[in-house]
XYZ file of C-alpha atoms in Angstrom:
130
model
C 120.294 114.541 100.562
C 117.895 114.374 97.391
C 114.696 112.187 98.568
C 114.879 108.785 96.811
C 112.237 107.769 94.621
C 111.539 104.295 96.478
C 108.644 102.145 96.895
C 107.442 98.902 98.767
C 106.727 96.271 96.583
C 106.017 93.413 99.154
C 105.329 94.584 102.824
C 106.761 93.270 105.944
C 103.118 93.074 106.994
C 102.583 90.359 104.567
C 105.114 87.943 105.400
C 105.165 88.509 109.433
C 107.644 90.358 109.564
C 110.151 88.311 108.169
C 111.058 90.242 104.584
C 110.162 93.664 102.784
C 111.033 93.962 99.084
C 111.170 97.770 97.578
C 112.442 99.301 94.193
C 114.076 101.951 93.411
C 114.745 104.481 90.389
C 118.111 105.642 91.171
C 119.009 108.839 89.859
C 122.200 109.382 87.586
C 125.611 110.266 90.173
C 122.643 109.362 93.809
C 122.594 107.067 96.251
C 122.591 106.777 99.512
C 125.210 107.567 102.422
C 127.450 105.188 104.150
C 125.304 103.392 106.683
C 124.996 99.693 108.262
C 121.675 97.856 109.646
C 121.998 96.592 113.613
C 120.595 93.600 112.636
C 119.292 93.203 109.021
C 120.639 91.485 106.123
C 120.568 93.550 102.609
C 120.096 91.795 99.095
C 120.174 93.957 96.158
C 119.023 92.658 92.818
C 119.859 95.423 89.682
C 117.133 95.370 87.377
C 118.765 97.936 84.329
C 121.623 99.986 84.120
C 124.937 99.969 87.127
C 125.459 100.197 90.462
C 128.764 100.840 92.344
C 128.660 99.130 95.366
C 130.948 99.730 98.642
C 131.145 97.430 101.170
C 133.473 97.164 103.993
C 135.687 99.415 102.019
C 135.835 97.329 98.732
C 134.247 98.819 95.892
C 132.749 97.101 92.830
C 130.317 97.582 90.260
C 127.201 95.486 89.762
C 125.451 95.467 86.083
C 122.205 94.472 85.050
C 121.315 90.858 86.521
C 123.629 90.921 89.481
C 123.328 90.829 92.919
C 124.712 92.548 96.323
C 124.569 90.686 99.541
C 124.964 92.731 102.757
C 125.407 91.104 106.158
C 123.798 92.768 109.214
C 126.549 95.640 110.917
C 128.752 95.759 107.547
C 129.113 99.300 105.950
C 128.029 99.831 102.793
C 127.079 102.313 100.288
C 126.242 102.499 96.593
C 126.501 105.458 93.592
C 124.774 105.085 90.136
C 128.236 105.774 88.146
C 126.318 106.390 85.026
C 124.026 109.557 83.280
C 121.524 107.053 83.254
C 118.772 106.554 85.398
C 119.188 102.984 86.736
C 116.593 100.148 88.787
C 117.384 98.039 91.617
C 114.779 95.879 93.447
C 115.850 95.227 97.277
C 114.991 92.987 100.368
C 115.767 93.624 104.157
C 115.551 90.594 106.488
C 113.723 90.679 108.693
C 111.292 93.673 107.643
C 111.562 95.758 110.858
C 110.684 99.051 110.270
C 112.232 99.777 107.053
C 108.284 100.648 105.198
C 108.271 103.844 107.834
C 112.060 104.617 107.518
C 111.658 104.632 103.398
C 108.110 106.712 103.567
C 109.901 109.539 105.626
C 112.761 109.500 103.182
C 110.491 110.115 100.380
C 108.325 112.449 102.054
C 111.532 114.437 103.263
C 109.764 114.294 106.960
C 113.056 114.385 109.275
C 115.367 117.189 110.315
C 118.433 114.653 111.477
C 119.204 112.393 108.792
C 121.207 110.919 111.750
C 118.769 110.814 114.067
C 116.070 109.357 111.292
C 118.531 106.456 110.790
C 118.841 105.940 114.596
C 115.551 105.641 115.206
C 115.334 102.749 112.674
C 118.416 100.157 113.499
C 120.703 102.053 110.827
C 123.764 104.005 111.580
C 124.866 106.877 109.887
C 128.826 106.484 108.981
C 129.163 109.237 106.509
C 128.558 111.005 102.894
C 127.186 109.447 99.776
C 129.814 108.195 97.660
C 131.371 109.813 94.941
């Protein structure tokens, strides 16, 4: 797993908890593995380029100006289809710990991506897409 080039753009420590906002550059053919969140709720907002999108097992692509909803314990992944890097702004409700979970993605500081995800109300269901 490539580290993602992610950063917070409105802390949870600003709004008590209740919302982080981050963007991130995603690379041409990355994203992240299949995963869900225990208990928070996902919105994705692409900024340029397209994202493909799977959730629950139905894939569709999201251009410039659209948005992804994710509810809490729904699977989900995404791929940037394109040779183009693209940008996608995102929120998690509430913030939990998602600032800390992000930073040690970046920084590469886990062994067990698994275990990394665990520890932050995600579960790890399988590979990136495709």
């Amino acid at each position: 797993m490539n580290p993602p080039d992610i950063s917070c753009l409105i802390s949870g420590k600003e709004t008590s908890n209740r919302i982080s906002v981050f963007k991130e550059s995603v690379a041409p053919k990355s994203g992240p593995p299949l995963h869900t969140h225990e208990s928070q709720l996902e919105i994705f907002h692409v900024i340029s380029g397209t994202i493909l999108f799977e959730v629950d097992g139905t894939r569709g692509e999201v251009p410039a100006g659209g948005t992804a909803t994710i509810q809490p314990g729904v699977p989900h992944a995404f791929i940037n289809p394109t040779n183009e890097p693209a940008l996608i702004h995102f929120e998690l409700l509430p913030s939990g710990s998602s600032e800390t979970f992000f930073q040690r993605l970046v920084d590469g500081d886990f062994d067990d991506p698994a275990a990394l995800f665990g520890e932050h109300g995600l579960q790890l269901l399988g590979p990136p897409l495709e």
